[in-house]
Coordinates of C-alpha atoms in Angstrom, one line a residue:
X13 CA -16.9 7.8 -25.0
X14 CA -14.5 6.9 -22.2
X15 CA -12.3 3.8 -22.6
X16 CA -13.2 0.8 -20.5
X17 CA -10.6 0.1 -17.9
X18 CA -9.3 -3.4 -18.0
X19 CA -8.0 -5.5 -15.1
X20 CA -4.4 -4.5 -15.7
X21 CA -5.2 -0.8 -15.6
X22 CA -7.4 -1.3 -12.5
X23 CA -4.5 -3.2 -10.8
X24 CA -2.1 -0.3 -11.6
X25 CA -4.5 2.2 -10.1
X26 CA -4.8 0.0 -7.0
X27 CA -1.0 -0.3 -6.9
X28 CA -0.8 3.5 -7.0
X29 CA -3.1 3.7 -3.9
X30 CA -1.0 1.0 -2.1
X31 CA 2.2 2.9 -2.9
X32 CA 0.8 6.1 -1.4
X33 CA -0.2 4.1 1.7
X34 CA 3.2 2.5 2.0
X35 CA 4.9 5.9 1.5
X36 CA 2.7 7.4 4.3
X37 CA 3.5 4.5 6.6
X38 CA 7.2 4.8 5.9
X39 CA 7.0 8.5 6.8
X40 CA 5.3 7.6 10.1
X41 CA 8.0 5.1 10.8
X42 CA 10.8 7.6 10.0
X43 CA 9.2 10.0 12.5
X44 CA 9.2 7.3 15.1
X45 CA 12.8 6.4 14.4
X46 CA 13.9 10.0 14.8
X47 CA 12.0 10.4 18.1
X48 CA 11.3 7.0 19.7
X49 CA 10.0 8.6 22.8
X50 CA 6.5 7.4 21.9
X51 CA 7.7 4.1 23.2
X52 CA 6.6 0.5 23.0
X53 CA 3.0 1.2 22.3
X54 CA 3.7 3.2 19.2
X55 CA 6.1 0.5 18.0
X56 CA 3.4 -2.2 18.4
X57 CA 1.0 0.1 16.6
X58 CA 3.4 0.4 13.7
X59 CA 4.1 -3.3 13.6
X60 CA 0.4 -4.0 13.4
X61 CA -0.1 -1.5 10.7
X62 CA 2.8 -2.9 8.8
X63 CA 1.2 -6.4 8.9
X64 CA -2.1 -5.0 7.5
X65 CA -0.4 -3.1 4.7
X66 CA 1.8 -6.1 3.9
X67 CA -1.3 -8.3 3.5
X68 CA -2.9 -5.8 1.2
X69 CA 0.3 -5.7 -1.0
X70 CA 0.6 -9.5 -1.1
X71 CA -3.0 -9.8 -2.1
X72 CA -2.5 -7.3 -4.9
X73 CA 0.6 -9.0 -6.1
X74 CA -1.2 -12.3 -6.2
X75 CA -4.0 -10.6 -8.2
X76 CA -1.6 -9.0 -10.6
X77 CA 0.3 -12.3 -11.2
X78 CA -3.0 -13.9 -12.2
X79 CA -3.7 -11.3 -14.9
X80 CA -4.1 -12.6 -18.4
X81 CA -3.8 -10.7 -21.6
X82 CA -6.8 -12.5 -23.0
X83 CA -9.1 -11.2 -20.3
X84 CA -8.4 -7.6 -21.1
X85 CA -11.5 -5.9 -22.8
X86 CA -9.3 -4.1 -25.2
X87 CA -5.8 -4.9 -26.6
X88 CA -3.2 -3.6 -24.2
X89 CA 0.1 -2.8 -25.8
X90 CA 3.1 -4.3 -24.0
X91 CA 0.8 -6.1 -21.6
X92 CA 3.5 -8.5 -20.4
X93 CA 6.0 -5.6 -19.8
X94 CA 3.4 -3.6 -17.9
X95 CA 2.4 -6.6 -15.9
X96 CA 6.0 -7.3 -15.0
X97 CA 6.6 -3.7 -14.0
X98 CA 3.6 -3.8 -11.7
X99 CA 4.7 -7.0 -10.1
X100 CA 8.2 -5.5 -9.6
X101 CA 6.7 -2.3 -8.1
X102 CA 4.6 -4.4 -5.6
X103 CA 7.6 -6.6 -4.8
X104 CA 9.6 -3.4 -4.0
X105 CA 6.9 -2.2 -1.7
X106 CA 7.0 -5.6 0.1
X107 CA 10.8 -5.2 0.4
X108 CA 10.5 -1.7 1.9
X109 CA 7.9 -3.0 4.4
X110 CA 10.2 -5.9 5.4
X111 CA 13.1 -3.6 6.0
X112 CA 11.2 -1.2 8.1
X113 CA 9.7 -4.1 10.0
X114 CA 13.2 -5.3 10.9
X115 CA 13.9 -1.8 12.3
X116 CA 10.7 -1.9 14.4
X117 CA 11.5 -5.2 16.0
X118 CA 13.2 -4.8 19.3
X119 CA 16.8 -6.1 19.5
X120 CA 18.0 -8.3 22.4
X121 CA 19.1 -5.3 24.5
X122 CA 15.7 -3.6 24.0
X123 CA 13.8 -6.8 24.8
X124 CA 15.7 -7.3 28.1
X125 CA 15.1 -3.6 29.0
X126 CA 11.3 -3.9 28.2
X127 CA 10.9 -6.9 30.5

């Protein structure tokens, strides 16, 4: 008989999927940074995608922060530690998105040029 997955384990699995999505997005951004010839349209696309992923990660972080040991169907060893690790991982993803978003924002010289 398979073990029932509890809310924490489900949250970790969702976090894994988000990490993959962020990693893929960061790869797309890196490609753009290495060859920005795709121009303004691609930058706007990446900014929009960044916003969408950021919202997903923030929603997941909020969900994880509300997890409660008492609501797990089975006893989870080191629940608090695992919960903290998942929160830290999601926070790190938000930081990565924030940093790449800053690089995607046009600076003053670029803004003047694009006008």
